[in-house]
Amino acid sequence: GYQPCEPATVRERVATLELRYRELVELAGQRRARLEESRRLWKFFWDTGEEEAWMREQERLLSSEDVGRDLTSSLRLLSQHDAFRGELSGRAGPLEQALARGRDLVAEGRLGATEVAERVREMEGRWRALGELAAERERRLREAAGFFQFQAEAADMETWLEDALRLASSPELGHDEYSTRSLARQHREVQEEVRNHRPAIDALQEQAGALPPAFADAPGVAGRLPELERRYQELASRAERRRQDLQDALSFYTMRSEADACGLWVGEKEQWLHAMDVPEKLEDLEVVQQRFETLEPEMNNLASRVAAVNRIAHQLLATDQRNQESIRATREQLNARWDRFRALADQKKEALTSALNIQNFHLECNETTSWMREKTKVIESTQGLGNDLAGVMALQRKLSGMERDLEAIQGKVRDLRAEGEKLAAEHPEQAPAIPARLSAVEAVWDELRSSLRRREESLGEASKLQGFLRDLAAFQAWLSRTQTAVASEDVPATLAEAERLLSQHESIRKEIAHYGDDYRNTRAVGREVTQGQTDAQHVFLHQRLEALDTGWEELGRMWENRHHLLSQAFAFQVFLRDSKQVEGVLSTQEYALSHTEMPGTLPAAEASVKKHEDFMATMEANGERVQGLVATGRKLVAEGSLHAEKVQETVDSVESRHRRNREMAQELLGRLRDNWELQRFLQDGQEV
């Protein structure tokens, strides 16, 4: 009995079913959105509730008045607060995310937006209050820690002051130099420690100044610092007094030790001086004298040590009140013993010197007598020589330097006579022996002079020949020395050196002129001696005279050549000096020409033109110096100076710079005059 439905009915029912399904899906989506919105809302309230509970707990802890009872507990609380700061920073991120979600809910305007906004404002306020409370808690903890730190450091300082005062107040000064020096070294360490604690006292002052009034006015702070400062000053004063006491004690023991050492040395040397007898032999006297020579440096050294002891004693008498008598006794004993020793040493030295003078006098008499007898033998050995030229030349060789020796012997005899008279007056016991020795010396001296006089009388006409040979030898020696001096090739490097060398060379010319008469006399006597003589000795003498002529002429040429060289060098040095002056003038002109500016007013322009005209007049005056320098340089170049190339280079440079300066000056004058006309035109235009 099936009957099919109408298609229209089927389509209608299908459409109705699809419509109902779409409505159901839409209702389900709306339901899901409302549920999600509710979940977000209550999630926000849940998260903020947890944060609020944590903040209430932290507020209770941060509101605590407990800041610790001492430095340890205060630092522990501060460490806990630092940990809380870390936790606070860690919770800032999640809280900010929760509040951001709440702000999103408020922005969407959904269910509970008003409560959410209120909750966001409440949490933000609590968070700010918690931060302020944490900052306040940290401030109070740090102030308490600073207070407890101050108390701890002040207590440590008081303990150290007690120990240091005990060390600085010790009456122990040592019983000898070693123990006192050890105590002084320990006390220097204490004083160094006292100086090093000065910054700690100042740091306590700064800490107290940084404390809040509640702590700064506390009895443990306000009254503690002045007491610490007073005790520190007392410690410094006591330490300085103990340092002075130790220094005085050390100086006292050092003085005693040094005085004992000086006394020991004096005792040893006194024994030697008392046991010493002045010997009679010269060798023994010289040995004793050497020992005295070694004693003198030791005495000088000891004198400085005695002076040091006296200086220390003088200082101790002014500062050390405990050992006045001992100091005076030590000083007086040492000085008295030192004075006695010096008097004994001077006495022994005077006796030794007197004995040495007598022995040296006898020794010199013997040496002088031997010297005179040797010269007498030399004179007597010439008796067998002939009176001809060969004999005279041989005599001259043997008696060469005899006159100088005789003069020296005569001076020596005179000195011995004066020394003998002085010794005879100082040593009356030697009065008979000393005149006898002098008489023996003078007798030998008279014998020497008699021998020489007899030899000169025996020569007769040959004495003239001997004088000629002596004069010839002396003249040749002078000629050789002068040639060596003139042959110098030194070139002066400065003007002063050139003037000095030229002056020396002129003095040599005067000396040559002075020796001209000697040359002519020697030459005339030589011709007379050698005229008509053909033996070997006269031929040799003739050759010497020819060499003398050649040397005299060569000396003149050498002097002229050297004079020409020095004159050129002097002229070159003068040229260098003048060139430096001229170049300085040219440089000044160049600077002035390159730094002249065009003035902007009529009076200034007129003044500039007049100033430049004066400048050009000065340039013309300096031009004469330039032309003089150029002329001098060209003359040096023409004369073939050794420095011709450098002179020519300088001349070219000076001429070029002078010419360029004149051109620049003329050009600048034209521009200044044009500027003057321009300024005059501009002023006339302004007046119109």
mmCIF file of C-alpha atoms in Angstrom, residues 21 27 56 63 68 83 90 198 207 210 282 287 301 319 328 363 487 499 515 587 634 640 642 655 664 677 683:
data_model
loop_
_atom_site.group_PDB
_atom_site.id
_atom_site.type_symbol
_atom_site.label_atom_id
_atom_site.label_comp_id
_atom_site.label_asym_id
_atom_site.label_seq_id
_atom_site.Cartn_x
_atom_site.Cartn_y
_atom_site.Cartn_z
ATOM 1 C CA TYR A 21 20.908 21.904 11.529
ATOM 2 C CA LEU A 27 23.790 27.850 18.753
ATOM 3 C CA ARG A 56 49.666 39.963 50.746
ATOM 4 C CA SER A 63 56.261 45.367 56.935
ATOM 5 C CA GLY A 68 68.693 42.487 62.757
ATOM 6 C CA ALA A 83 66.608 36.893 47.093
ATOM 7 C CA GLY A 90 60.704 36.760 38.239
ATOM 8 C CA ARG A 198 94.572 57.048 59.317
ATOM 9 C CA GLN A 207 80.367 56.230 57.429
ATOM 10 C CA ALA A 210 76.251 58.785 55.810
ATOM 11 C CA LEU A 282 168.168 56.914 55.171
ATOM 12 C CA VAL A 287 160.532 52.815 55.712
ATOM 13 C CA ASN A 301 139.334 58.765 58.660
ATOM 14 C CA THR A 319 117.380 65.683 73.609
ATOM 15 C CA ARG A 328 129.702 64.165 78.549
ATOM 16 C CA LEU A 363 172.475 62.719 49.873
ATOM 17 C CA ALA A 487 153.862 73.988 7.075
ATOM 18 C CA GLU A 499 141.561 85.569 12.981
ATOM 19 C CA TYR A 515 166.022 86.293 13.043
ATOM 20 C CA SER A 587 114.230 86.984 4.679
ATOM 21 C CA ARG A 634 133.090 87.360 -7.123
ATOM 22 C CA GLY A 640 140.500 80.730 -6.997
ATOM 23 C CA LEU A 642 139.035 76.739 -2.073
ATOM 24 C CA GLU A 655 121.357 88.267 -6.232
ATOM 25 C CA MET A 664 107.806 92.395 -5.465
ATOM 26 C CA GLU A 677 93.119 105.887 -5.080
ATOM 27 C CA GLN A 683 85.251 108.308 0.465
#
